[in-house]
Phi, psi and omega in degrees: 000155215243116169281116184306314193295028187208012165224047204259145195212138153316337173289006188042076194261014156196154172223110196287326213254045203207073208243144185219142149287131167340307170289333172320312215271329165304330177278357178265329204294097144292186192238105208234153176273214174267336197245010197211007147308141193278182197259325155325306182279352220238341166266320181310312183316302199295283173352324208268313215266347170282299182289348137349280166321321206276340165313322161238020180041034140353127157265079136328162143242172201285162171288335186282333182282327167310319180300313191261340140320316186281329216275355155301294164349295216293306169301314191246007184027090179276195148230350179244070196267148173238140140264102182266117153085122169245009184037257174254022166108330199303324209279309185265034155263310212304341193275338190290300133016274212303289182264020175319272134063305189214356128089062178285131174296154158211136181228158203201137181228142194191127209275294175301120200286001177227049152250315177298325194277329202275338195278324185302282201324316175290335182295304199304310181324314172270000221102323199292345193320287249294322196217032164225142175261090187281128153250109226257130180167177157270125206275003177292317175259044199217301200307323167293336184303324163276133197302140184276185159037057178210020175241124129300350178202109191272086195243134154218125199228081195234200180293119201291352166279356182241012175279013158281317205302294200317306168025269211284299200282343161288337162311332157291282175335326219259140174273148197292183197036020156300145190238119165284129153251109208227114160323094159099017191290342164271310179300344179216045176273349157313330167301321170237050180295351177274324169313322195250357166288335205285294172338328174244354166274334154275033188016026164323123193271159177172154168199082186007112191244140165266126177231326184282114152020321194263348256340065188252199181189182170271114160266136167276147173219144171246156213239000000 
Protein backbone atom coordinates (compact mmCIF):
# COMPACT_ATOMS: atom_id res chain seq x y z
CA UNK A 1 0.00 0.00 0.00
CA UNK A 2 1.28 3.26 -1.04
CA UNK A 3 2.06 6.05 1.71
CA UNK A 4 0.01 9.17 1.28
CA UNK A 5 2.31 11.20 3.28
CA UNK A 6 4.91 10.74 0.30
CA UNK A 7 2.68 12.05 -2.44
CA UNK A 8 1.72 15.10 -1.33
CA UNK A 9 1.58 17.82 -4.07
CA UNK A 10 1.03 21.51 -4.81
CA UNK A 11 -1.65 21.14 -7.10
CA UNK A 12 -4.05 20.38 -4.36
CA UNK A 13 -5.77 17.38 -6.21
CA UNK A 14 -8.79 16.52 -4.09
CA UNK A 15 -10.14 18.60 -1.21
CA UNK A 16 -12.66 16.50 0.45
CA UNK A 17 -14.10 19.81 2.64
CA UNK A 18 -14.95 21.64 -0.27
CA UNK A 19 -18.26 19.82 -1.95
CA UNK A 20 -19.97 21.46 -5.31
CA UNK A 21 -22.29 20.23 -7.55
CA UNK A 22 -21.15 20.43 -10.96
CA UNK A 23 -23.16 22.58 -12.16
CA UNK A 24 -21.93 25.04 -9.22
CA UNK A 25 -18.48 24.30 -9.98
CA UNK A 26 -19.22 25.43 -13.50
CA UNK A 27 -20.69 28.71 -12.47
CA UNK A 28 -17.43 29.29 -10.73
CA UNK A 29 -15.58 28.68 -14.01
CA UNK A 30 -14.63 32.32 -15.38
CA UNK A 31 -13.73 32.80 -18.65
CA UNK A 32 -9.97 32.45 -18.24
CA UNK A 33 -7.53 31.17 -20.65
CA UNK A 34 -5.83 28.11 -20.03
CA UNK A 35 -2.72 28.50 -18.39
CA UNK A 36 -3.89 31.50 -15.68
CA UNK A 37 -7.42 29.41 -14.13
CA UNK A 38 -6.54 29.20 -10.50
CA UNK A 39 -5.75 25.69 -9.20
CA UNK A 40 -8.27 26.28 -6.66
CA UNK A 41 -10.95 26.78 -9.02
CA UNK A 42 -10.11 24.52 -11.42
CA UNK A 43 -9.94 21.05 -8.36
CA UNK A 44 -13.18 22.46 -7.02
CA UNK A 45 -14.44 21.61 -10.85
CA UNK A 46 -12.53 18.24 -11.11
CA UNK A 47 -13.67 17.62 -7.20
CA UNK A 48 -17.42 18.14 -8.87
CA UNK A 49 -17.00 16.34 -12.05
CA UNK A 50 -15.63 12.67 -9.83
CA UNK A 51 -18.70 12.95 -7.62
CA UNK A 52 -20.62 13.52 -10.51
CA UNK A 53 -18.73 10.28 -11.67
CA UNK A 54 -19.12 8.12 -9.05
CA UNK A 55 -22.63 8.78 -9.34
CA UNK A 56 -22.99 7.61 -12.38
CA UNK A 57 -20.71 4.99 -12.36
CA UNK A 58 -17.93 6.48 -14.15
CA UNK A 59 -14.87 4.19 -14.59
CA UNK A 60 -12.97 7.38 -13.08
CA UNK A 61 -9.76 6.80 -11.11
CA UNK A 62 -9.93 7.22 -7.28
CA UNK A 63 -8.33 10.17 -5.69
CA UNK A 64 -5.83 8.11 -3.91
CA UNK A 65 -4.71 6.82 -7.50
CA UNK A 66 -4.93 10.35 -8.58
CA UNK A 67 -2.66 11.37 -6.01
CA UNK A 68 0.05 9.05 -7.07
CA UNK A 69 -0.29 9.77 -10.81
CA UNK A 70 0.20 13.53 -10.58
CA UNK A 71 3.27 12.56 -8.17
CA UNK A 72 4.59 10.96 -10.79
CA UNK A 73 4.14 13.51 -13.64
CA UNK A 74 5.37 15.70 -11.20
CA UNK A 75 9.16 13.44 -10.96
CA UNK A 76 9.43 12.81 -14.36
CA UNK A 77 7.75 15.73 -16.35
CA UNK A 78 6.84 14.58 -19.58
CA UNK A 79 5.98 16.66 -22.29
CA UNK A 80 3.95 14.20 -24.31
CA UNK A 81 1.38 12.18 -22.67
CA UNK A 82 -0.86 9.27 -24.38
CA UNK A 83 -4.05 8.44 -22.92
CA UNK A 84 -5.93 4.98 -23.94
CA UNK A 85 -9.77 5.55 -22.36
CA UNK A 86 -10.80 9.08 -20.74
CA UNK A 87 -13.84 8.09 -20.25
CA UNK A 88 -15.61 11.74 -19.21
CA UNK A 89 -12.35 13.75 -19.04
CA UNK A 90 -11.51 13.51 -15.37
CA UNK A 91 -8.45 11.55 -15.49
CA UNK A 92 -6.94 13.72 -18.56
CA UNK A 93 -7.83 17.36 -16.79
CA UNK A 94 -6.04 15.92 -13.46
CA UNK A 95 -2.90 14.94 -15.86
CA UNK A 96 -3.69 18.59 -17.52
CA UNK A 97 -3.96 20.05 -13.58
CA UNK A 98 -0.86 18.48 -13.05
CA UNK A 99 2.02 19.59 -16.02
CA UNK A 100 0.26 23.14 -16.77
CA UNK A 101 3.15 24.31 -15.52
CA UNK A 102 5.43 23.18 -18.09
CA UNK A 103 2.55 23.44 -20.73
CA UNK A 104 2.91 19.46 -21.49
CA UNK A 105 0.97 17.96 -24.93
CA UNK A 106 -1.77 15.36 -23.77
CA UNK A 107 -3.54 13.28 -26.40
CA UNK A 108 -6.37 10.87 -25.19
CA UNK A 109 -8.49 8.31 -26.88
CA UNK A 110 -11.86 7.22 -26.35
CA UNK A 111 -14.54 4.93 -28.28
CA UNK A 112 -17.79 6.03 -26.54
CA UNK A 113 -19.56 8.82 -28.34
CA UNK A 114 -21.13 10.05 -25.15
CA UNK A 115 -17.96 9.78 -23.39
CA UNK A 116 -16.42 12.10 -26.22
CA UNK A 117 -19.29 14.74 -26.14
CA UNK A 118 -19.00 15.16 -22.05
CA UNK A 119 -15.15 15.27 -22.12
CA UNK A 120 -14.80 17.76 -25.12
CA UNK A 121 -17.27 19.72 -23.09
CA UNK A 122 -15.32 19.74 -19.87
CA UNK A 123 -11.85 20.31 -21.92
CA UNK A 124 -13.34 23.43 -23.23
CA UNK A 125 -15.11 24.42 -20.19
CA UNK A 126 -11.61 24.69 -18.14
CA UNK A 127 -9.60 25.79 -20.58
CA UNK A 128 -7.99 22.67 -21.26
CA UNK A 129 -8.70 22.44 -25.34
CA UNK A 130 -5.56 23.99 -25.93
CA UNK A 131 -3.47 21.42 -24.96
CA UNK A 132 -5.31 18.19 -24.98
CA UNK A 133 -5.86 16.51 -28.06
CA UNK A 134 -9.44 13.71 -28.17
CA UNK A 135 -8.78 11.42 -30.92
CA UNK A 136 -12.87 9.70 -31.11
CA UNK A 137 -12.06 5.76 -32.04
CA UNK A 138 -11.22 2.23 -30.92
CA UNK A 139 -8.29 2.87 -30.00
CA UNK A 140 -6.58 -0.40 -31.26
CA UNK A 141 -7.10 1.49 -34.26
CA UNK A 142 -5.88 5.25 -33.68
CA UNK A 143 -2.49 3.89 -32.02
CA UNK A 144 -1.49 2.84 -35.12
CA UNK A 145 -2.02 5.93 -36.62
CA UNK A 146 0.47 8.01 -34.40
CA UNK A 147 3.72 8.99 -34.72
CA UNK A 148 6.21 6.61 -33.10
CA UNK A 149 8.67 6.66 -30.42
CA UNK A 150 6.85 10.43 -29.34
CA UNK A 151 5.26 9.76 -26.22
CA UNK A 152 6.86 9.95 -22.83
CA UNK A 153 4.68 9.09 -20.47
CA UNK A 154 1.69 6.54 -21.23
CA UNK A 155 -1.25 5.45 -19.08
CA UNK A 156 -3.73 3.04 -20.14
CA UNK A 157 -7.04 2.49 -18.79
CA UNK A 158 -9.15 0.71 -21.18
CA UNK A 159 -10.80 -2.59 -22.16
CA UNK A 160 -8.86 -4.65 -20.03
CA UNK A 161 -9.00 -7.76 -22.32
CA UNK A 162 -7.17 -5.76 -24.72
CA UNK A 163 -4.65 -4.78 -22.82
CA UNK A 164 -1.83 -6.58 -24.37
CA UNK A 165 -3.04 -5.44 -27.85
CA UNK A 166 -2.63 -1.59 -26.16
CA UNK A 167 0.86 -2.68 -24.71
CA UNK A 168 2.69 -3.97 -27.74
CA UNK A 169 1.73 -0.43 -29.76
CA UNK A 170 2.33 1.49 -26.62
CA UNK A 171 5.77 0.42 -26.69
CA UNK A 172 6.16 1.73 -30.64
CA UNK A 173 4.93 4.70 -29.41
CA UNK A 174 7.03 5.37 -26.35
CA UNK A 175 10.33 7.57 -26.36
CA UNK A 176 13.24 5.58 -25.11
CA UNK A 177 12.97 6.33 -20.54
CA UNK A 178 9.56 6.51 -21.16
CA UNK A 179 7.30 5.12 -18.36
CA UNK A 180 3.64 2.89 -19.51
CA UNK A 181 1.45 3.11 -16.90
CA UNK A 182 -1.48 0.25 -17.01
CA UNK A 183 -4.58 0.90 -14.77
CA UNK A 184 -6.48 -2.01 -12.49
CA UNK A 185 -3.79 -4.64 -13.44
CA UNK A 186 -4.72 -6.60 -9.71
CA UNK A 187 -8.71 -6.52 -9.92
CA UNK A 188 -8.86 -7.49 -13.54
CA UNK A 189 -5.94 -9.20 -13.78
CA UNK A 190 -8.06 -12.40 -14.74
CA UNK A 191 -8.86 -10.15 -18.04
CA UNK A 192 -5.85 -9.92 -18.86
CA UNK A 193 -3.46 -13.06 -18.47
CA UNK A 194 -2.14 -13.30 -21.93
CA UNK A 195 -0.33 -9.72 -20.79
CA UNK A 196 1.21 -11.15 -17.92
CA UNK A 197 1.82 -14.43 -19.64
CA UNK A 198 3.30 -11.77 -22.62
CA UNK A 199 5.13 -10.00 -19.95
CA UNK A 200 7.19 -13.18 -18.49
CA UNK A 201 7.94 -14.47 -21.41
CA UNK A 202 9.73 -11.44 -23.10
CA UNK A 203 11.11 -10.80 -19.86
CA UNK A 204 9.76 -7.55 -19.68
CA UNK A 205 10.58 -5.85 -16.09
CA UNK A 206 7.67 -4.06 -14.39
CA UNK A 207 6.04 -3.20 -11.01
CA UNK A 208 3.32 -3.74 -9.65
CA UNK A 209 2.24 -0.32 -6.60
CA UNK A 210 -1.13 -1.48 -4.91
CA UNK A 211 -2.60 2.17 -3.99
CA UNK A 212 -6.39 1.59 -3.52
CA UNK A 213 -8.31 0.20 -0.65
CA UNK A 214 -9.88 -1.78 -2.51
CA UNK A 215 -6.70 -3.70 -3.21
CA UNK A 216 -6.28 -2.81 -6.53
CA UNK A 217 -3.23 -1.17 -8.16
CA UNK A 218 -0.64 0.27 -11.07
CA UNK A 219 1.79 -1.59 -13.14
CA UNK A 220 4.70 0.51 -14.09
CA UNK A 221 6.92 -0.48 -17.05
CA UNK A 222 9.70 1.99 -17.82
CA UNK A 223 10.76 1.71 -21.55
Amino acid sequence: MIDLSLLALGTAPIDPKRTLTLSEAINELPNLTPHNISDATLSAYLNALYAQGRERHTPNISPINTIFLQRLLVQRHPKRILEVGCANGYSTLRFWQTTRPWQAQITTLEVSAPNITEAQHHFSATGAHNDITLHEGNALELMPQLPLHSFDFIFIDARKIYTLDFFIRARQLATPNALIVIDDVIKFKDKMLNFYDYLKAESIDHTIERIDDDEDGVMLIYT
